[in-house]
Short mmCIF file of C-alpha atoms and ligand atoms in Angstrom, two decimals:
data_model
loop_
_atom_site.label_atom_id
_atom_site.label_comp_id
_atom_site.label_asym_id
_atom_site.label_seq_id
_atom_site.Cartn_x
_atom_site.Cartn_y
_atom_site.Cartn_z
CA ILE A 10 -2.42 38.87 1.67
CA ARG A 11 -3.75 36.57 -1.23
CA CYS A 12 -1.71 35.61 -3.78
CA TYR A 13 -2.89 34.33 -7.25
CA PHE A 14 -0.97 32.58 -9.51
CA ALA A 15 -2.35 32.39 -13.09
CA SER A 16 -1.75 29.16 -15.41
CA ILE A 17 -1.60 29.57 -18.82
CA GLY A 18 -2.04 26.99 -21.70
CA MET A 19 -1.08 28.12 -25.17
CA THR A 20 -1.56 26.68 -28.57
CA VAL A 21 0.14 27.04 -32.11
CA PHE A 22 -2.02 27.67 -35.40
CA PRO A 23 -2.23 25.66 -37.46
CA SER A 24 -0.08 22.64 -36.13
CA ASP A 25 -2.29 22.04 -33.09
CA GLY A 26 -5.67 22.52 -34.87
CA SER A 27 -7.08 24.45 -37.73
CA LYS A 28 -10.69 25.24 -36.11
CA PRO A 29 -11.16 27.29 -33.17
CA GLU A 30 -12.84 24.65 -31.22
CA GLU A 31 -9.67 22.70 -31.49
CA LEU A 32 -7.21 25.30 -30.75
CA LEU A 33 -9.56 26.30 -27.64
CA ARG A 34 -9.48 22.35 -26.52
CA ALA A 35 -5.65 21.85 -26.97
CA SER A 36 -5.00 25.29 -24.90
CA ASP A 37 -7.35 23.88 -22.37
CA ILE A 38 -5.41 20.58 -22.05
CA ALA A 39 -2.10 22.52 -22.05
CA MET A 40 -3.47 24.81 -19.12
CA TYR A 41 -4.26 21.78 -17.07
CA GLN A 42 -0.65 20.55 -17.55
CA ALA A 43 0.28 24.00 -16.05
CA LYS A 44 -1.94 23.88 -13.03
CA ASP A 45 -0.77 20.22 -12.41
CA ALA A 46 3.03 21.44 -12.67
CA GLY A 47 2.41 24.07 -9.92
CA ARG A 48 0.55 26.78 -10.97
CA GLY A 49 1.84 30.09 -11.95
CA ARG A 50 3.27 28.65 -15.30
CA ALA A 51 2.69 28.73 -18.91
CA VAL A 52 2.52 25.79 -20.91
CA PHE A 53 2.38 24.91 -25.06
CA PHE A 54 0.35 22.30 -26.04
CA GLN A 55 2.15 18.98 -27.09
CA ALA A 56 0.22 15.96 -28.68
CA GLU A 57 1.67 13.61 -26.22
CA MET A 58 -0.65 15.42 -23.57
CA GLN A 59 -3.74 14.74 -25.33
CA ARG A 60 -2.66 10.98 -25.95
CA LYS A 61 -1.92 10.81 -22.01
CA LEU A 62 -5.33 12.20 -21.31
CA VAL A 63 -7.31 9.98 -23.38
CA GLU A 64 -5.64 7.28 -21.70
CA ARG A 65 -6.42 8.51 -18.51
CA LEU A 66 -9.80 8.84 -19.40
CA LYS A 67 -10.03 5.34 -20.66
CA LEU A 68 -8.54 4.26 -17.24
CA GLU A 69 -11.09 6.24 -15.21
CA SER A 70 -14.01 5.03 -16.92
CA GLY A 71 -12.69 1.47 -17.05
CA MET A 72 -12.38 1.57 -13.11
CA HIS A 73 -15.80 2.77 -12.78
CA ARG A 74 -17.41 -0.05 -14.92
CA ALA A 75 -14.96 -2.83 -13.28
CA LEU A 76 -16.44 -1.63 -9.78
CA GLN A 77 -19.99 -1.88 -11.04
CA ARG A 78 -19.20 -5.22 -12.58
CA HIS A 79 -17.41 -6.57 -9.44
CA ASP A 80 -14.26 -6.98 -11.23
CA PHE A 81 -11.68 -6.04 -8.98
CA THR A 82 -10.34 -8.87 -6.70
CA LEU A 83 -7.95 -9.25 -3.71
CA HIS A 84 -4.76 -11.45 -3.66
CA TYR A 85 -3.03 -12.17 -0.18
CA GLN A 86 0.34 -12.20 0.59
CA PRO A 87 1.99 -13.84 3.60
CA ILE A 88 3.75 -11.92 6.43
CA VAL A 89 5.48 -14.13 8.71
CA ASP A 90 7.45 -13.51 12.27
CA GLU A 91 9.64 -16.31 12.72
CA ALA A 92 10.59 -15.03 16.26
CA ALA A 93 6.82 -14.66 17.55
CA GLY A 94 6.27 -18.26 17.23
CA GLY A 95 5.99 -18.15 13.31
CA ALA A 96 2.70 -15.76 13.47
CA LEU A 97 1.38 -15.64 10.12
CA GLY A 98 -0.56 -12.67 8.73
CA VAL A 99 -1.50 -11.73 5.03
CA GLU A 100 -1.62 -8.64 3.36
CA ALA A 101 -4.82 -7.90 1.12
CA LEU A 102 -3.67 -6.57 -2.52
CA VAL A 103 -6.11 -5.33 -4.91
CA ARG A 104 -5.87 -6.80 -8.14
CA TRP A 105 -7.67 -5.67 -11.63
CA PRO A 106 -7.70 -8.52 -14.04
CA GLY A 107 -8.27 -7.11 -17.26
CA GLY A 108 -11.20 -8.87 -19.51
CA ASP A 109 -10.46 -11.08 -22.73
CA GLN A 110 -6.70 -11.84 -22.22
CA ALA A 111 -5.80 -8.09 -21.80
CA PRO A 112 -2.90 -7.93 -19.31
CA TRP A 113 -3.86 -7.32 -15.71
CA VAL A 114 -3.33 -3.38 -14.85
CA PRO A 115 -0.93 -3.06 -12.11
CA PRO A 116 -2.19 -1.24 -8.59
CA ALA A 117 0.81 0.93 -9.10
CA VAL A 118 -0.97 2.45 -11.90
CA PHE A 119 -4.69 2.51 -10.88
CA VAL A 120 -4.40 3.21 -7.11
CA PRO A 121 -2.95 6.48 -7.26
CA VAL A 122 -5.35 7.35 -10.11
CA ALA A 123 -8.28 6.31 -7.90
CA GLU A 124 -6.97 8.41 -5.08
CA GLU A 125 -6.79 11.40 -7.17
CA ASN A 126 -10.50 11.23 -8.49
CA GLY A 127 -11.84 9.92 -5.35
CA LEU A 128 -12.84 6.32 -6.52
CA ILE A 129 -10.42 5.03 -3.95
CA VAL A 130 -13.21 5.65 -1.19
CA LYS A 131 -15.72 3.17 -2.76
CA LEU A 132 -13.00 1.00 -3.82
CA GLY A 133 -11.49 0.87 -0.42
CA ASP A 134 -14.83 0.40 1.39
CA TRP A 135 -15.12 -2.65 -0.90
CA ILE A 136 -11.53 -3.84 0.10
CA LEU A 137 -11.77 -3.49 3.60
CA ARG A 138 -15.18 -5.29 3.69
CA SER A 139 -13.83 -8.30 1.25
CA ALA A 140 -10.63 -8.61 3.48
CA CYS A 141 -12.78 -8.88 6.56
CA GLU A 142 -15.20 -11.35 5.14
CA GLN A 143 -12.17 -13.30 3.86
CA PHE A 144 -10.57 -13.39 7.04
CA ALA A 145 -13.77 -14.94 8.67
CA ARG A 146 -14.23 -17.37 6.06
CA TRP A 147 -10.74 -18.70 6.73
CA ARG A 148 -11.27 -18.79 10.43
CA SER A 149 -14.58 -20.77 9.98
CA GLU A 150 -12.62 -23.31 7.86
CA GLY A 151 -10.30 -23.69 10.89
CA LEU A 152 -7.28 -21.76 9.62
CA ARG A 153 -5.21 -20.42 12.12
CA LEU A 154 -4.15 -16.67 10.67
CA ASP A 155 -2.99 -14.14 13.12
CA TYR A 156 -4.13 -10.96 11.30
CA VAL A 157 -5.07 -9.42 7.75
CA SER A 158 -3.75 -6.41 6.98
CA VAL A 159 -5.31 -3.77 4.45
CA ASN A 160 -4.18 -0.82 2.73
CA VAL A 161 -5.78 2.55 3.45
CA SER A 162 -5.51 5.64 1.68
CA VAL A 163 -5.11 9.30 2.93
CA ARG A 164 -8.49 10.16 0.96
CA GLN A 165 -10.22 7.10 2.69
CA LEU A 166 -9.06 8.08 6.27
CA ARG A 167 -10.47 11.83 5.72
CA GLU A 168 -14.16 10.43 4.81
CA PRO A 169 -15.92 11.21 8.52
CA ASP A 170 -17.58 8.00 8.53
CA PHE A 171 -13.96 5.76 7.87
CA VAL A 172 -13.93 4.58 11.74
CA ALA A 173 -17.89 3.51 11.77
CA LYS A 174 -17.23 1.89 8.34
CA LEU A 175 -14.22 0.05 9.81
CA ILE A 176 -16.09 -1.07 12.98
CA ALA A 177 -19.40 -2.42 10.88
CA ALA A 178 -16.66 -4.20 8.68
CA LEU A 179 -15.35 -5.92 11.88
CA LYS A 180 -18.60 -6.30 13.30
CA ASP A 181 -20.20 -7.89 10.54
CA SER A 182 -17.58 -10.50 9.93
CA GLY A 183 -17.39 -11.51 13.92
CA MET A 184 -13.72 -10.19 13.78
CA GLN A 185 -11.99 -8.83 16.85
CA GLY A 186 -9.92 -5.46 16.45
CA LYS A 187 -6.41 -7.62 16.78
CA ASP A 188 -7.53 -9.70 13.77
CA LEU A 189 -7.17 -6.34 11.36
CA GLN A 190 -3.83 -4.54 10.83
CA VAL A 191 -4.37 -1.16 8.86
CA GLU A 192 -1.19 -0.05 6.59
CA ILE A 193 -0.98 3.81 5.96
CA THR A 194 1.92 5.53 4.49
CA GLU A 195 4.12 8.50 5.83
CA SER A 196 1.97 11.23 3.62
CA VAL A 197 -0.89 10.12 6.16
CA LEU A 198 1.02 11.32 9.03
CA ALA A 199 1.98 14.46 7.31
CA HIS A 200 -1.51 15.48 7.57
CA GLY A 201 -1.01 15.83 11.34
CA ALA A 202 -3.88 17.01 13.42
CA GLU A 203 -6.31 16.41 10.84
CA LEU A 204 -6.18 12.75 11.05
CA GLU A 205 -4.56 12.37 14.59
CA ARG A 206 -8.04 11.33 16.05
CA THR A 207 -9.06 9.20 13.20
CA LEU A 208 -5.87 7.28 13.63
CA GLY A 209 -6.50 7.52 17.51
CA ASN A 210 -9.93 6.03 16.86
CA ILE A 211 -8.75 3.03 14.91
CA THR A 212 -6.33 2.01 17.44
CA ALA A 213 -9.09 2.33 20.21
CA GLN A 214 -10.75 -0.48 18.40
CA GLY A 215 -7.60 -2.66 18.85
CA VAL A 216 -6.83 -2.41 15.41
CA ARG A 217 -3.03 -2.01 14.74
CA LEU A 218 -1.43 0.60 12.43
CA ALA A 219 1.28 -0.33 10.27
CA LEU A 220 3.64 2.23 8.45
CA ASP A 221 4.07 1.07 4.89
CA ASP A 222 6.80 1.62 2.63
CA PHE A 223 9.05 3.24 5.39
CA GLY A 224 11.82 5.44 4.21
CA THR A 225 10.31 6.30 1.09
CA GLY A 226 8.34 9.31 1.90
CA TYR A 227 8.76 12.29 4.63
CA SER A 228 9.98 10.02 7.33
CA SER A 229 10.00 11.72 10.73
CA LEU A 230 11.11 10.47 13.85
CA SER A 231 8.75 12.65 15.66
CA TYR A 232 5.77 11.22 13.46
CA LEU A 233 6.91 7.98 14.66
CA ARG A 234 6.99 8.71 18.19
CA ALA A 235 3.80 10.96 18.41
CA TYR A 236 1.54 8.42 16.51
CA PRO A 237 0.47 5.01 17.77
CA ILE A 238 2.20 3.54 15.14
CA HIS A 239 2.48 -0.39 16.23
CA THR A 240 4.75 -1.78 13.12
CA VAL A 241 7.06 -0.23 10.72
CA LYS A 242 7.32 -1.80 7.18
CA ILE A 243 10.76 -1.51 5.79
CA ASP A 244 10.47 -0.61 2.22
CA ARG A 245 11.47 -2.85 -0.40
CA SER A 246 14.25 -0.44 -1.87
CA PHE A 247 16.30 -0.71 1.54
CA VAL A 248 15.92 -4.58 1.36
CA GLN A 249 17.29 -4.86 -2.25
CA GLY A 250 20.89 -4.15 -1.65
CA LEU A 251 21.15 -6.50 1.12
CA PRO A 252 23.63 -8.10 2.03
CA ARG A 253 26.33 -6.63 -0.64
CA ASP A 254 25.64 -3.14 -0.68
CA PRO A 255 27.28 -1.60 2.77
CA ALA A 256 24.99 1.52 2.63
CA ALA A 257 22.10 -0.54 2.18
CA CYS A 258 23.23 -2.68 5.30
CA ARG A 259 23.88 0.25 7.57
CA LEU A 260 20.16 1.79 6.76
CA ALA A 261 18.72 -1.11 7.11
CA GLU A 262 20.35 -1.90 10.46
CA SER A 263 19.68 1.76 11.62
CA ILE A 264 16.02 1.41 10.73
CA ILE A 265 15.73 -1.64 12.68
CA LEU A 266 17.76 -0.43 15.96
CA MET A 267 15.52 2.60 15.69
CA CYS A 268 12.26 0.80 15.84
CA ALA A 269 13.51 -1.65 18.54
CA VAL A 270 14.45 1.84 20.20
CA LEU A 271 10.97 3.19 19.73
CA GLY A 272 9.32 -0.11 20.93
CA LYS A 273 8.07 -0.62 17.25
CA ASN A 274 7.57 -3.75 15.58
CA VAL A 275 9.39 -4.17 12.30
CA VAL A 276 8.68 -6.10 9.05
CA ALA A 277 11.08 -6.13 5.90
CA GLU A 278 9.17 -6.07 2.54
CA GLY A 279 10.03 -7.54 -0.61
CA VAL A 280 12.66 -10.00 0.64
CA GLU A 281 13.55 -12.21 -2.37
CA THR A 282 16.57 -14.14 -1.16
CA GLU A 283 17.98 -16.22 1.82
CA ALA A 284 20.83 -14.07 2.17
CA GLN A 285 18.55 -10.99 2.87
CA GLN A 286 16.43 -12.92 4.98
CA GLN A 287 19.81 -13.98 7.14
CA PHE A 288 21.16 -10.36 7.06
CA LEU A 289 17.57 -9.30 8.46
CA ARG A 290 17.27 -11.91 10.95
CA ARG A 291 20.84 -11.09 12.64
CA ALA A 292 20.11 -7.31 12.28
CA GLY A 293 17.16 -8.00 14.40
CA CYS A 294 14.26 -8.11 12.10
CA THR A 295 12.49 -11.57 12.26
CA ALA A 296 9.15 -10.49 10.40
CA ILE A 297 9.40 -10.74 6.67
CA GLN A 298 7.14 -10.47 3.67
CA GLY A 299 8.35 -11.14 0.00
CA TYR A 300 8.71 -13.59 -2.84
CA LEU A 301 10.99 -15.57 -0.86
CA LEU A 302 8.13 -16.67 1.44
CA GLY A 303 5.36 -16.42 -1.18
CA ARG A 304 4.06 -14.05 -3.83
CA PRO A 305 0.74 -12.66 -3.59
CA MET A 306 -1.76 -15.53 -4.08
CA GLU A 307 -5.54 -16.16 -4.41
CA ALA A 308 -7.62 -16.48 -1.16
CA ALA A 309 -7.78 -20.16 -2.03
CA ASP A 310 -4.03 -21.03 -1.89
CA ILE A 311 -3.53 -19.37 1.72
CA PRO A 312 -4.57 -22.40 3.55
CA GLY A 313 -2.04 -24.86 1.80
CA PHE A 314 0.63 -22.21 2.33
CA ALA A 315 -0.05 -22.06 5.94
CA ARG A 316 0.01 -25.73 6.19
CA ARG A 317 3.34 -25.83 4.56
CA LEU A 318 5.02 -23.06 6.43
CA ARG A 319 3.76 -24.96 9.64
CA SER A 320 5.33 -28.14 8.81
CA THR A 321 8.64 -26.53 7.73
CA ALA A 322 8.74 -24.73 10.99
CA ARG A 323 8.29 -27.96 12.76
CA THR A 324 11.15 -29.97 11.26
CA ALA A 325 13.29 -26.53 10.98
CA THR A 326 16.63 -26.03 13.38
CA PRO A 327 15.91 -23.80 16.75
CA GLU A 328 18.00 -20.96 14.61
CA TYR A 329 15.49 -20.65 12.46
CA ILE A 330 12.77 -20.47 14.69
CA ILE A 331 14.31 -18.18 17.21
CA ALA A 332 16.67 -15.79 16.04
CA THR A 333 17.45 -13.06 18.61
CA SER A 334 19.38 -9.84 17.46
CA PRO A 335 22.47 -8.44 19.17
CA HIS A 336 20.60 -5.18 18.87
CA THR A 337 17.69 -6.72 20.35
CA ALA A 338 19.59 -8.14 23.26
CA LYS A 339 21.76 -4.92 24.04
CA ILE A 340 18.34 -2.78 24.11
CA ALA A 341 16.57 -5.41 26.17
P1 C2E B 29 2.65 -2.10 -0.94
O1 C2E B 29 1.30 -1.90 -0.18
O2 C2E B 29 3.88 -1.81 -0.31
O3 C2E B 29 2.54 -3.67 -1.48
C1 C2E B 29 3.54 -4.35 -1.57
C2 C2E B 29 3.97 -4.53 -3.02
O4 C2E B 29 5.37 -5.08 -3.02
C3 C2E B 29 2.91 -5.40 -3.90
O5 C2E B 29 2.98 -4.93 -5.01
C4 C2E B 29 3.60 -6.73 -3.67
O6 C2E B 29 3.19 -7.62 -4.69
C5 C2E B 29 5.23 -6.16 -3.96
N1 C2E B 29 6.16 -7.38 -3.68
C6 C2E B 29 5.86 -8.06 -2.41
N2 C2E B 29 7.02 -8.68 -2.21
C7 C2E B 29 7.79 -8.54 -3.18
C8 C2E B 29 8.91 -9.08 -3.52
O7 C2E B 29 9.81 -9.74 -2.75
N3 C2E B 29 9.53 -8.52 -4.87
C9 C2E B 29 8.88 -7.50 -5.35
N4 C2E B 29 9.67 -6.97 -6.48
N5 C2E B 29 7.97 -6.97 -5.24
C10 C2E B 29 7.28 -7.52 -3.99
P2 C2E B 29 1.35 -4.59 -5.87
O8 C2E B 29 0.46 -5.67 -5.22
O9 C2E B 29 1.52 -4.36 -7.34
O10 C2E B 29 0.97 -3.14 -4.98
C11 C2E B 29 1.67 -1.99 -5.00
C12 C2E B 29 1.02 -1.04 -4.58
O11 C2E B 29 -0.19 -0.64 -4.52
C13 C2E B 29 1.09 -1.27 -2.97
O12 C2E B 29 2.32 -1.16 -2.30
C14 C2E B 29 0.36 -0.36 -2.31
O13 C2E B 29 0.61 0.74 -2.10
C15 C2E B 29 -0.85 -0.14 -3.51
N6 C2E B 29 -1.97 -0.99 -3.25
C16 C2E B 29 -2.03 -2.62 -3.45
N7 C2E B 29 -3.30 -3.13 -3.05
C17 C2E B 29 -3.88 -1.66 -2.27
C18 C2E B 29 -5.13 -1.69 -1.77
O14 C2E B 29 -5.80 -2.72 -1.74
N8 C2E B 29 -5.28 -0.65 -1.46
C19 C2E B 29 -4.65 0.62 -1.52
N9 C2E B 29 -4.97 1.64 -0.83
N10 C2E B 29 -3.57 0.51 -2.23
C20 C2E B 29 -3.22 -0.87 -2.32
MG1 MG B 30 1.19 -2.33 1.92
MG1 MG B 31 4.75 -1.51 1.05
#
């Protein structure tokens, strides 16, 4: 049986327009709202809808232009694992500097739009290649970095040639698979069988998979077990309440324990205070990313960051360098 749901857009004369074309355009906008809201609905036109549509069209055309003009750039945020001998990785984060003193458009605004209209495929190709090229440049300058981590959207993974492009990006920059980490979100895992082979082909290159923003999507233990996820990144929202909020503390401890049981690496995102880091360290999570260590920065600032980090680690107390947790100890 096939079910069809009509989506209806409604408009009122004369408040929404005095000419037939205006009324039709307004009802069309309302109809798309009805579709977006899940179909099978009737929606009245509101002036706010028009404003949002115009804003979105501006954003979309701005992104096309920015891609052509090479306006996008990457910043890098350190990820440090003090237990693994101070292993240092960086996450590539895309930036869109608005021209002429305009404020930068945050990725949380433009990435979802790029995912919807498909531009993320082209933008994502550029991000992956640029991050790999930058990694190779750092290496050739003598910088010891363990890996670069790149965010990849579902839309990119669904492209049939994604893995071929990833292999080419590694080869062209002389990188090994282990030098690269790919960050995916739980929504990727929800695509199940469709992407399973792609994920397998990625890890077959030695590239590690990290599950980003863990706990904010449809987290499922069976996904975690079934897919070749190497690292779980605990979302910032769980870290924020540490160490004062007892619920946040129990949740963070449970995620860390669960990862240890499943043999997954764990990284805490959005660590801003010493107290949060100490709590995480005691709970068994020694790998962190966040403003406490360093904000996302330009590529040129990473070598200086690495130098400072290594000189601090040399002079730090042993407790800073090797912190074992009661949980990890119990499981081992
Ligand atoms: P994400 O991948 O979870 O990246 C971490 C975000 O948290 C970054 O925001 C980073 O600046 C921010 N952050 C890191 N440490 C702290 C902290 O201590 N406190 C606070 N308050 N924030 C912190 P950003 O750069 O604005 O990126 C937001 C999201 O946009 C990313 O979340 C990711 O989902 C998406 N994104 C960014 N770059 C890319 C990209 O190159 N490709 C794709 N597909 N998505 C990207
Ligand atoms: Mg990420
Ligand atoms: Mg995240």
